[in-house]
XYZ file of C-alpha atoms in Angstrom:
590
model
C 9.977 56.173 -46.739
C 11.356 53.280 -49.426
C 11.874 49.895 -47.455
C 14.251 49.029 -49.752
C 16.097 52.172 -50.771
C 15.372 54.288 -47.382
C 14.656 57.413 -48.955
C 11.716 59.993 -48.697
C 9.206 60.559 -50.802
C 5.662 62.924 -51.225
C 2.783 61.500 -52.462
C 0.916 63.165 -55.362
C -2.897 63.280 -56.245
C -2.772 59.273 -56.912
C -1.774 58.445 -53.568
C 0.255 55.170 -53.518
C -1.216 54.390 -56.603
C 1.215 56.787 -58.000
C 4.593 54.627 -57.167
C 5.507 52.112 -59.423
C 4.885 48.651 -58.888
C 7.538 46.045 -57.959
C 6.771 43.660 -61.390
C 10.013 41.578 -60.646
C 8.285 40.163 -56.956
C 4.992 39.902 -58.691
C 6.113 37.746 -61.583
C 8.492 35.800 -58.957
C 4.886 35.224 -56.843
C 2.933 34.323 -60.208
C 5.522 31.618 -61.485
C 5.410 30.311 -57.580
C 1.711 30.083 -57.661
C 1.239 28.170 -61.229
C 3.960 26.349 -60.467
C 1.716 24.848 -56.734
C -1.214 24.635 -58.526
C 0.118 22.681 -61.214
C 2.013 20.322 -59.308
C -1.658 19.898 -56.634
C -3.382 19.454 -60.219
C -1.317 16.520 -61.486
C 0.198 14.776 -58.233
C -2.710 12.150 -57.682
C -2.806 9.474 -55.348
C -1.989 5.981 -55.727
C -3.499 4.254 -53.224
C -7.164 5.322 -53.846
C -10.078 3.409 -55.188
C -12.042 5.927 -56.447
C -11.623 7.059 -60.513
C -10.524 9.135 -60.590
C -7.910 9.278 -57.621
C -8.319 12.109 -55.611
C -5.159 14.571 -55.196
C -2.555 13.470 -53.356
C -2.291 15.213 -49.811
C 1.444 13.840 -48.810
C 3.754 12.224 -50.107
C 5.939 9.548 -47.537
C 10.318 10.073 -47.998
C 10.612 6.583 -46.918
C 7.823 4.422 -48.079
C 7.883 6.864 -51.558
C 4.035 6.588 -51.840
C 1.798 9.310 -52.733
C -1.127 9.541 -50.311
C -4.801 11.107 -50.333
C -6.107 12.468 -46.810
C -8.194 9.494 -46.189
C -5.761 6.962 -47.667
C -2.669 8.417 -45.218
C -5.109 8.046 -42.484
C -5.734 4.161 -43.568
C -2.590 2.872 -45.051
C 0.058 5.026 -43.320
C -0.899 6.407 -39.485
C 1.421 8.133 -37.737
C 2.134 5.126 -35.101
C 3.469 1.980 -34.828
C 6.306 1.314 -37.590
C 5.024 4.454 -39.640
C 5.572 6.800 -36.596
C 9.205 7.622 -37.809
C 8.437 8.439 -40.938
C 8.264 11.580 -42.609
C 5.913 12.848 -44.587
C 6.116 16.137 -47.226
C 4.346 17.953 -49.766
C 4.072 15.909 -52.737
C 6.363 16.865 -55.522
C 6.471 19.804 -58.022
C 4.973 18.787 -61.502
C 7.713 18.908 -64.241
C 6.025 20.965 -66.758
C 4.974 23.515 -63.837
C 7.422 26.565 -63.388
C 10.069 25.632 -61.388
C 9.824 21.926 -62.046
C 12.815 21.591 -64.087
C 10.343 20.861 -67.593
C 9.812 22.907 -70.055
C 6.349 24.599 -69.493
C 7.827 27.126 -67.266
C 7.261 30.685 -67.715
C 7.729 32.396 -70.907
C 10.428 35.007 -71.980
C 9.789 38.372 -72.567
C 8.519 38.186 -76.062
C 6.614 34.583 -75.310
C 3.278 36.824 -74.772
C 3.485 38.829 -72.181
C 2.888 42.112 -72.330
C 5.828 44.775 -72.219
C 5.267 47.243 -68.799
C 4.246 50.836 -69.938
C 5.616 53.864 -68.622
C 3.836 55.300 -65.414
C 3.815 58.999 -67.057
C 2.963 58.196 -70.757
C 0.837 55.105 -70.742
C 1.441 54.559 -74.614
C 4.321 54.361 -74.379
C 6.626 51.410 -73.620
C 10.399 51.555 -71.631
C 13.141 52.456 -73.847
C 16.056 54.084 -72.024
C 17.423 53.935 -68.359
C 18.068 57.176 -66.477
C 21.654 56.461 -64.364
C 21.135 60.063 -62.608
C 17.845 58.757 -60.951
C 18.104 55.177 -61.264
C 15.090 54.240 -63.443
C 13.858 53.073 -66.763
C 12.352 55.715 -68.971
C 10.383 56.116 -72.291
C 11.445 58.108 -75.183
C 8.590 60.777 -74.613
C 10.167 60.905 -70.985
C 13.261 61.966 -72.552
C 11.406 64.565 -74.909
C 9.390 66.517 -72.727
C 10.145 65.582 -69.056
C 12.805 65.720 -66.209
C 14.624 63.333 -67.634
C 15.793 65.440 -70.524
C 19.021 66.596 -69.688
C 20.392 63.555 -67.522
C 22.488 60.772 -68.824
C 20.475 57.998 -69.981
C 22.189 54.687 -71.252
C 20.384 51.683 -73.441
C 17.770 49.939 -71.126
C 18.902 46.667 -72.214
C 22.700 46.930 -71.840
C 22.029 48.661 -68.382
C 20.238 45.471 -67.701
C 22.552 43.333 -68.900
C 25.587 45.232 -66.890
C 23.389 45.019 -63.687
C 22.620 41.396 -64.201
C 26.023 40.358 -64.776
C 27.204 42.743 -61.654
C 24.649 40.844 -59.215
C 25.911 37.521 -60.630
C 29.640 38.106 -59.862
C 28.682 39.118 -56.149
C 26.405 35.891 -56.054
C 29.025 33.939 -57.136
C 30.901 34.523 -53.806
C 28.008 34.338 -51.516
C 28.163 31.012 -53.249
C 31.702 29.787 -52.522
C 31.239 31.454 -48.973
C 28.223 28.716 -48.341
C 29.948 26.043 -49.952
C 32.921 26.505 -47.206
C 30.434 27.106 -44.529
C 29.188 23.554 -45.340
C 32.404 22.049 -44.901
C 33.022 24.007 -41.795
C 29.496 22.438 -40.522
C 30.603 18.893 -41.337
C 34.243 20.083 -39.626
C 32.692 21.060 -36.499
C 30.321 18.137 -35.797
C 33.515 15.860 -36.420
C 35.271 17.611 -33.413
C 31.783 17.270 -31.371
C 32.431 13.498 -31.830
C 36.460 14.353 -31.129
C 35.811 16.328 -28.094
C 33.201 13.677 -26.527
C 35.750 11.000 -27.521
C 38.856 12.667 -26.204
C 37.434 14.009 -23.011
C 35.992 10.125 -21.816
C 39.921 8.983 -22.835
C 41.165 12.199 -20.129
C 38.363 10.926 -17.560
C 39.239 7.037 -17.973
C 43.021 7.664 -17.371
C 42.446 10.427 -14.559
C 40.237 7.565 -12.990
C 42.616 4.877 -13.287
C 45.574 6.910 -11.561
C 43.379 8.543 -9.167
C 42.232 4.738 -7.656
C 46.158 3.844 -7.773
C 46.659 6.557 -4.925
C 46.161 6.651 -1.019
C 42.790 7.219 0.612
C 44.093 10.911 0.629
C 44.110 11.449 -2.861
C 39.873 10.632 -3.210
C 39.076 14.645 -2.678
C 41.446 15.880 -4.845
C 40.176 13.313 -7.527
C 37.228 14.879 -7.353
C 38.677 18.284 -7.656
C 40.272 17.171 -11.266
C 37.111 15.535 -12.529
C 35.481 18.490 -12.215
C 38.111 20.653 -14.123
C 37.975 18.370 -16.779
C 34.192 18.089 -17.035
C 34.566 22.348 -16.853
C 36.623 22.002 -19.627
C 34.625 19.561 -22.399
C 31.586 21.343 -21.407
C 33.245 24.763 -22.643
C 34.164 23.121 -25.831
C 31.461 22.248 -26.653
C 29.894 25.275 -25.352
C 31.760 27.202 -28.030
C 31.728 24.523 -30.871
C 27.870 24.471 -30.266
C 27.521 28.270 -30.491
C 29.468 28.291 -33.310
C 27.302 25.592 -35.198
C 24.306 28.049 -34.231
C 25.836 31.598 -35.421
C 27.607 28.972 -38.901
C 23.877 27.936 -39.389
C 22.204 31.059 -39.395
C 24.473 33.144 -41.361
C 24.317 29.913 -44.103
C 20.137 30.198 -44.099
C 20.147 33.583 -44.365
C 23.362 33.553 -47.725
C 21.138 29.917 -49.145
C 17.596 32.254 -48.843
C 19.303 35.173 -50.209
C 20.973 33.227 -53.169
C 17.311 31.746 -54.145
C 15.673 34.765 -54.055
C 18.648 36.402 -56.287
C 18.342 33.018 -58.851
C 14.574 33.957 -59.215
C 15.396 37.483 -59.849
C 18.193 36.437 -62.397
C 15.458 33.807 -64.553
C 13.548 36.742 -64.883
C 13.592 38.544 -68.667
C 11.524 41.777 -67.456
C 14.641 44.552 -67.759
C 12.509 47.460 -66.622
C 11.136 44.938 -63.194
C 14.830 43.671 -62.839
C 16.658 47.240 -62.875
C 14.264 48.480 -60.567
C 16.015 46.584 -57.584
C 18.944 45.432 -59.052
C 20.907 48.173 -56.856
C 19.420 47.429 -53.712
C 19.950 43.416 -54.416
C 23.201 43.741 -55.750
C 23.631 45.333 -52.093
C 22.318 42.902 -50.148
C 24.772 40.432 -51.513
C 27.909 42.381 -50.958
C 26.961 42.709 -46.890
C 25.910 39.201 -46.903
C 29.659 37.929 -48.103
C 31.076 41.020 -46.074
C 29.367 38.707 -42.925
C 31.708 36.366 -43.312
C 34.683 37.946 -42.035
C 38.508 36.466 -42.109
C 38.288 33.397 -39.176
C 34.723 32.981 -39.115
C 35.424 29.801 -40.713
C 37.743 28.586 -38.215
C 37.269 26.255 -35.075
C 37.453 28.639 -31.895
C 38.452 25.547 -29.682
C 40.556 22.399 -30.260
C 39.587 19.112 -30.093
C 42.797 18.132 -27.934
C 42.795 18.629 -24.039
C 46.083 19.793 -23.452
C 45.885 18.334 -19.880
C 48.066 15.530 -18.238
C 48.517 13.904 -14.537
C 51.743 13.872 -12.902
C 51.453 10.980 -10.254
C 55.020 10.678 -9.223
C 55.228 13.332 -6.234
C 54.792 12.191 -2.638
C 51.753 11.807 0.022
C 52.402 15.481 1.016
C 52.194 16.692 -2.380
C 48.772 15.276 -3.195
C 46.777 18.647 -2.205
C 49.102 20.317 -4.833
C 48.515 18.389 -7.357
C 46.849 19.588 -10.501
C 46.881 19.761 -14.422
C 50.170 20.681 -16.319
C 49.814 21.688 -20.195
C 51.443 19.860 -22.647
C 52.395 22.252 -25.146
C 55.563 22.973 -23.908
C 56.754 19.779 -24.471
C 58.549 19.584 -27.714
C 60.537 22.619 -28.475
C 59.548 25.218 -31.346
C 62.055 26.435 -33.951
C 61.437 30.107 -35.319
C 59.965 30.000 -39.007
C 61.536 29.673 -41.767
C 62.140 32.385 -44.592
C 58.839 33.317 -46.749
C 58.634 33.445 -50.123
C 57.757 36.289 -51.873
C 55.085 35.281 -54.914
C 56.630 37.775 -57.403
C 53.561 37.014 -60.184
C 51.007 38.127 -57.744
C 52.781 41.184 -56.597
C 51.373 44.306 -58.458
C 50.714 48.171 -57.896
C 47.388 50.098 -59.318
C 47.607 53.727 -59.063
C 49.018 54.479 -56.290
C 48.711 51.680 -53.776
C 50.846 48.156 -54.266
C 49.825 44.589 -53.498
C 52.485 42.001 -51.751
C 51.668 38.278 -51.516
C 54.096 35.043 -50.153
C 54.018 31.796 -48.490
C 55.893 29.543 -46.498
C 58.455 27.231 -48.482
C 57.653 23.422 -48.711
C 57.904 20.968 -46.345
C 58.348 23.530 -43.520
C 57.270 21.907 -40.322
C 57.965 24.937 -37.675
C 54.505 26.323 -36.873
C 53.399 30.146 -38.110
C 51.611 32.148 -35.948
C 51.949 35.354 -38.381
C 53.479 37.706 -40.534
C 55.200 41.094 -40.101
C 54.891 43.062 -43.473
C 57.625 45.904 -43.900
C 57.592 48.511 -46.603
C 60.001 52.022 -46.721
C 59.078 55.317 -47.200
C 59.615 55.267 -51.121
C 62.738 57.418 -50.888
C 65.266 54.867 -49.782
C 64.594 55.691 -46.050
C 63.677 53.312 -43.375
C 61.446 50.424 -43.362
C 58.477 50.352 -41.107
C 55.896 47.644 -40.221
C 52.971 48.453 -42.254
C 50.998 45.164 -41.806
C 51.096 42.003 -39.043
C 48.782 39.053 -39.317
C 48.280 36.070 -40.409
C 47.041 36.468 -43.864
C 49.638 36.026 -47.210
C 47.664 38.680 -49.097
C 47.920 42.272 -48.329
C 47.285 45.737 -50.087
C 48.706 49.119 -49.020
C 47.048 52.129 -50.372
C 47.504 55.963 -50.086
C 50.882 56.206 -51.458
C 52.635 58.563 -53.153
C 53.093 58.495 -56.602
C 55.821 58.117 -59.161
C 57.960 56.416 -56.014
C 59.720 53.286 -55.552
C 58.838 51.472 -52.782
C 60.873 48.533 -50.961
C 58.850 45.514 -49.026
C 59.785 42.511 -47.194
C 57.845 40.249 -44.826
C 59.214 37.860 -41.921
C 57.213 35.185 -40.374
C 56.711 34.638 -36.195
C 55.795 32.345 -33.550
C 55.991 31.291 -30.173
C 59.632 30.928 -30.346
C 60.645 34.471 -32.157
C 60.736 36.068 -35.233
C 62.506 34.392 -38.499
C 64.450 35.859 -41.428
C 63.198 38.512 -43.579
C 62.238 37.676 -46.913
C 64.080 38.622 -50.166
C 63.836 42.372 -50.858
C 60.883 43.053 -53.624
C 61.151 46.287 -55.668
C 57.991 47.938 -56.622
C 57.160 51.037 -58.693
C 53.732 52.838 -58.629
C 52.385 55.119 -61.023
C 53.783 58.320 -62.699
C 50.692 60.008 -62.824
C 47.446 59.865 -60.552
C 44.223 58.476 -62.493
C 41.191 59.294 -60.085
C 37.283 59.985 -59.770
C 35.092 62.296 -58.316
C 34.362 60.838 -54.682
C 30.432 59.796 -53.606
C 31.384 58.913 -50.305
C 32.422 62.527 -49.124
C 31.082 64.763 -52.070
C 28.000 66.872 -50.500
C 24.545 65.003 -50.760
C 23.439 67.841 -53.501
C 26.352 66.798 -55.625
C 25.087 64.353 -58.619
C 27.427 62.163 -59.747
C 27.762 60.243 -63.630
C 30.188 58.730 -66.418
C 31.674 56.440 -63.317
C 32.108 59.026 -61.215
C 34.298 61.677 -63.708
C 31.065 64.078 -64.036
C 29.925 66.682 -61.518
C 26.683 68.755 -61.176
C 24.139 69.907 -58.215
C 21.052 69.853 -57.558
C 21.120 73.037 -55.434
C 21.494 76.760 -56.803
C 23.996 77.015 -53.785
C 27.357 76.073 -54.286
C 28.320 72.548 -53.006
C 31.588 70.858 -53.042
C 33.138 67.397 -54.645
C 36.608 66.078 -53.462
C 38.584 63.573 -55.773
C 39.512 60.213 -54.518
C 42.974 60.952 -54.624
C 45.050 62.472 -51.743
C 48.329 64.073 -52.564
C 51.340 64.710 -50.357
C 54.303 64.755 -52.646
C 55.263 65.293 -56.383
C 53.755 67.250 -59.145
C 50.136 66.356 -59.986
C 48.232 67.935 -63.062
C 44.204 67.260 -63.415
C 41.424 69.425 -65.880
C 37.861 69.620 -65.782
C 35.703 70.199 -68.455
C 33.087 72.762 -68.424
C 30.387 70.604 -69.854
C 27.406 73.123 -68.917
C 27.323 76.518 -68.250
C 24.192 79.025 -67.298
C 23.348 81.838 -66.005
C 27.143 82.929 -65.481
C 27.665 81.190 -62.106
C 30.901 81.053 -59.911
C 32.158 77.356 -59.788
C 35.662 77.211 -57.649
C 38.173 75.000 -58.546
C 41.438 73.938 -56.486
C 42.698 71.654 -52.986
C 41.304 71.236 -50.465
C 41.748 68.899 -47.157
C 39.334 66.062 -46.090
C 37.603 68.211 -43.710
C 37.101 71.335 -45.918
C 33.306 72.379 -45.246
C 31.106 71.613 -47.977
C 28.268 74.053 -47.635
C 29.742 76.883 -49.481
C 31.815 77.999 -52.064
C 35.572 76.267 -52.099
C 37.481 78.738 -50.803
C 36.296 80.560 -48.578
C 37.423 78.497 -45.357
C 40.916 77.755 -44.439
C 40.589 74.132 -46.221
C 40.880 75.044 -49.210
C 42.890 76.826 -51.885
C 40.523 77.788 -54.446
C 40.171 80.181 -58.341
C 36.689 81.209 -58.499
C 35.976 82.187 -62.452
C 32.552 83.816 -64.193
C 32.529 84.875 -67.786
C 34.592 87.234 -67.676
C 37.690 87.351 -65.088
C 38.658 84.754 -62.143
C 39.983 85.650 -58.669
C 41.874 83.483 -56.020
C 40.679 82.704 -52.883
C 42.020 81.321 -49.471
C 40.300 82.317 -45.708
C 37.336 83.989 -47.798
C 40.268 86.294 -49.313
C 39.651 86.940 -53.179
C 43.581 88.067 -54.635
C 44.964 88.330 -58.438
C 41.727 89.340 -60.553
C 42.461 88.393 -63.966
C 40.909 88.891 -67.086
C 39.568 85.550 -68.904
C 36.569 83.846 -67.871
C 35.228 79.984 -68.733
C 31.914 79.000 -71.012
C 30.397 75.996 -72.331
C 33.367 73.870 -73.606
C 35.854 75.615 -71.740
C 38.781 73.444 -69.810
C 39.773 74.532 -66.249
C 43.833 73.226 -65.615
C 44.802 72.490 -61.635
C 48.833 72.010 -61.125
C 49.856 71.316 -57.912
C 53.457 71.209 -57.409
C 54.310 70.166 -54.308
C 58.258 70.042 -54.887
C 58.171 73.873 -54.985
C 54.601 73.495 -52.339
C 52.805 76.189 -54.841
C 49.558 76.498 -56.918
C 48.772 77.011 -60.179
C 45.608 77.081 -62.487
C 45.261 77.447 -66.190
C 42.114 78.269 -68.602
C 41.929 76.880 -72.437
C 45.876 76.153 -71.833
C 46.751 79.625 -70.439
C 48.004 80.248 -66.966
C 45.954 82.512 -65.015
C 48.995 85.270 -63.930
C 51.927 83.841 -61.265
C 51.276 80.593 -59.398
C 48.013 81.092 -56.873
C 49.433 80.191 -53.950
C 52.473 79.113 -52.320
C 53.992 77.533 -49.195
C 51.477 75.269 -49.330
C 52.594 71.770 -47.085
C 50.114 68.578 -46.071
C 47.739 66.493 -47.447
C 45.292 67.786 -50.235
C 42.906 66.347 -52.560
C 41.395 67.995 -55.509
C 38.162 69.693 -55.195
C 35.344 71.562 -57.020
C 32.427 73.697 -56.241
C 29.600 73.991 -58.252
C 25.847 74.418 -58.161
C 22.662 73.704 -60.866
C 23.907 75.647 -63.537
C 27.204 74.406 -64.007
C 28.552 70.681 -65.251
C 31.657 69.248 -65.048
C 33.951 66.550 -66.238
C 37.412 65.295 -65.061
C 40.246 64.387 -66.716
C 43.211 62.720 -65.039
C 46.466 61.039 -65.395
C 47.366 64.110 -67.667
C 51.451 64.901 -68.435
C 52.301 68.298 -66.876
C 52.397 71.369 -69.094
């Protein structure tokens, strides 16, 4: 099994001589090696009297000598005034790789020679398969499996993949760049915390000795809350230094290795595990989640001592919090950002923010949106973000939003209404994430085949509970006269079999020659008129009148399929190996 990818594979007669080798890693370990050896060769040191000066061992940050072994051990032991000083490596040579010259490594044409293919050793990487995720040669193309899957140029593949890994660096980046601040932020509220909690002890002290003899054991009592209390502040602040520091090594190693991987010029090496990086960097700025950036603990100890009450009352004395001691007004009203509210497709995106100068604190936000038919609002959102998306709507509706902030004290005033429109006709994909692992998916996700001679089902990414919805797929491939099904079906329809032929899914099932309908494994309404290479395949699902009907090269296949049909239902196909596919959406209704 891959480490990288996690899939299976058998070994042929080579053995593991037979997978390909990771060039990308090798040429990364090549320019790392040149680049020590050059910077050993030239760094000399400069306290020897031989000639000429042998290589320098160490080099010291504070004295800024380079030193030999023997020399480091004369000149500069580690005692006396030298014992706090640190000593490194010595430095990178310029001209090595790495060492900001120009002698580094050279480009892809400076020399080195182009990688081969693994099948056809004369020949050099041309192409880039998409359905299998490699780079090819043209005789793969010719005569191997690659023939008939969809290959793109192997140096605009590269290019797309290099500039895809470089977006998702770029906020790993900013996500370290705040994590550094937040660093520098929580050592300043160590300092706060010691600071403040001595200023609590001092005072407690000084009333404490002001009391009766009587008072001494309850002192003691409130010393020891206090103490309770710094030490779980900086309990937390310290464990969140730790978990800040580790998630920043592992982002700042991650972001080197990517930078090495993005000098290099090898396509072929790069593509290889472009995916996998590109990966690795998405999860690594998923880690920082919404508040990880945040202090868990103020530096304030919300914690006075009431001396006032009588001798009797000294055993009942204890801390009282101070919050409560100004009063809290509800927010203000928000402001809706009209230029960054949008929809896309069928989903709509609000954003606001507090007005100026608003001094009433804002604990969160209670987002409200209707039902798209003038009905009732209902909360579809509280926190404390100012950003929010809401997907799986219907389309061609007009939705109402408004938002209202809270606190402590209540809720405040809605917001100004916002009016917002989503689309008039669904545009939508094929969906990876729930199609059956035989299905193989191209084009961005708008062409369907199998790898099985079984019939395996695809669902769209699209869910539909209202309106009238029109999609058509294109019959791309077809041999062998096979049976693909094409229809609804619901997100749990099983996708072993034929669509169909559970209660899931509303299905027409079409060879050559005629189609049938099929619900429950019941085939109804044989009709005359099959589907070939070229042919289109027309889904209309009205769910105003909650019926089903299906068209062939632009004629409908006899009275609509089904009807009384109520829920939630996303398009779906079934298809096997001899049968290809492509979608077309956000079509006008016949």
């Amino acid at each position: 099994t891959c480490p990288q990818c996690h899939r299976s594979a058998s070994l042929d007669q080579r053995g593991l001589r037979g997978f390909q080798r990771n060039r990308l890693l090798e040429a990364i370990v090549q320019r790392y090696q040149q680049g020590r050896a050059a910077a050993a060769a030239a760094a000399k040191c400069q306290l020897c009297d031989r000639s000429p000066p042998e290589p320098a061992a160490v080099q010291c940050e504070q004295c800024e000598v380079l030193y030999c072994a023997s020399c480091q051990l004369r000149c500069h032991p580690a005692r006396g005034p030298f014992a706090k000083h640190r000593l490194v490596p010595p430095p990178a040579h310029p001209g090595a790789p790495g060492g900001g010259g120009d002698g580094g490594g050279k480009g892809a044409g400076g020399g080195r020679k182009l990688p081969t293919c693994a099948e056809h050793d004369l020949e050099n990487y041309s192409m880039y398969c998409v359905s299998c995720r490699s780079p090819v040669c043209y005789q793969c193309l010719e005569e191997g499996k690659h023939s008939k899957h969809d290959v793109k140029a192997l140096g605009a593949m590269w290019k797309q993949h290099k500039a895809q890994l470089s977006q998702a660096l770029n906020g790993v980046s900013d996500k370290a760049k705040e994590a550094k601040e937040f660093l520098v932020q929580l050592k300043n509220l160590l300092q706060q915390i010691q600071e403040n909690g001595l200023d609590y002890e001092a005072c407690l002290v000084a009333q404490c000795d002001a009391l009766v003899d009587a008072l001494t054991r309850q002192k003691a009592k409130l010393l020891t809350k206090v103490t309770k209390e710094r030490e779980h502040k900086l309990k937390v602040v310290w464990d969140q230094i730790n978990h800040c520091t580790l998630k920043l090594r592992q982002s700042t190693g991650l972001m080197e290795y990517c930078l090495e991987v993005i000098k290099e010029n090898d396509p072929s090496g790069f593509l290889q595990i472009s995916d996998a990086l590109i990966k690795r960097v998405q999860v690594s700025q998923e880690q920082w989640v919404k508040g990880a950036l945040e202090p868990k603990v103020s530096a304030e100890f919300d914690l006075t001592l009431d001396s006032e009450p009588l001798l009797q009352s000294i055993h009942q004395l204890d801390f009282i919090q101070m919050k409560c001691r100004v009063p809290v007004s509800v927010p203000p009203v928000p402001l809706l950002q009209l230029e960054k509210c949008c929809t896309r497709n069928n989903s709509v995106t609000l954003a606001w923010r507090m007005p100026p100068l608003s001094h009433n604190p804002v604990e969160g936000y209670i987002l409200e949106l209707d039902d798209g038919d003038g009905g009732q609002f209902r909360e579809v959102y509280v926190g404390k973000e100012t950003l929010c998306t809401i997907d799986g709507l219907h389309f061609n509706s007009t939705y109402n939003a408004r938002v209202k902030a809270f606190n402590s004290s209540g809720v405040g005033p809605y917001s100004k209404t916002v009016i917002l429109q989503t689309s008039d006709v669904a545009w939508f994909t094929f969906d990876p994430s729930s199609a059956h692992r035989d299905i193989v998916l191209s084009n961005d996700n708008q062409t369907a085949t199998c790898n099985s001679y079984d019939d395996r089902v695809v669902l769209g990414t699209a869910a539909f509970s209202k309106g009238v919805h029109y999609w058509e797929l294109h019959v791309d491939r077809y041999d062998n006269h096979p049976d693909p099904a094409f229809g609804i079906a619901r997100i749990n329809v099983v996708k072993d079999m034929m669509l169909g032929k559970d209660d899931k899914a509303w299905a027409m099932y079409v060879d050559n020659n005629r189609s049938w309908f099929m619900h429950c494994n019941s085939h109804t309404n044989r009709t005359e008129g099959g589907v070939s290479k070229g042919a289109t395949v027309g889904v209309l699902l009205d769910l105003n009148k909650h019926n089903l009907t299906f068209y062939i090269n632009g004629q409908q296949q006899g009275p609509p399929a089904f009807e009384n049909i109520e829920g939630v239902f996303m398009p779906a196909l079934s298809l096997n190996r001899n049968v290809q596919v492509t979608l077309h959406t956000g079509l006008e209704v016949p």
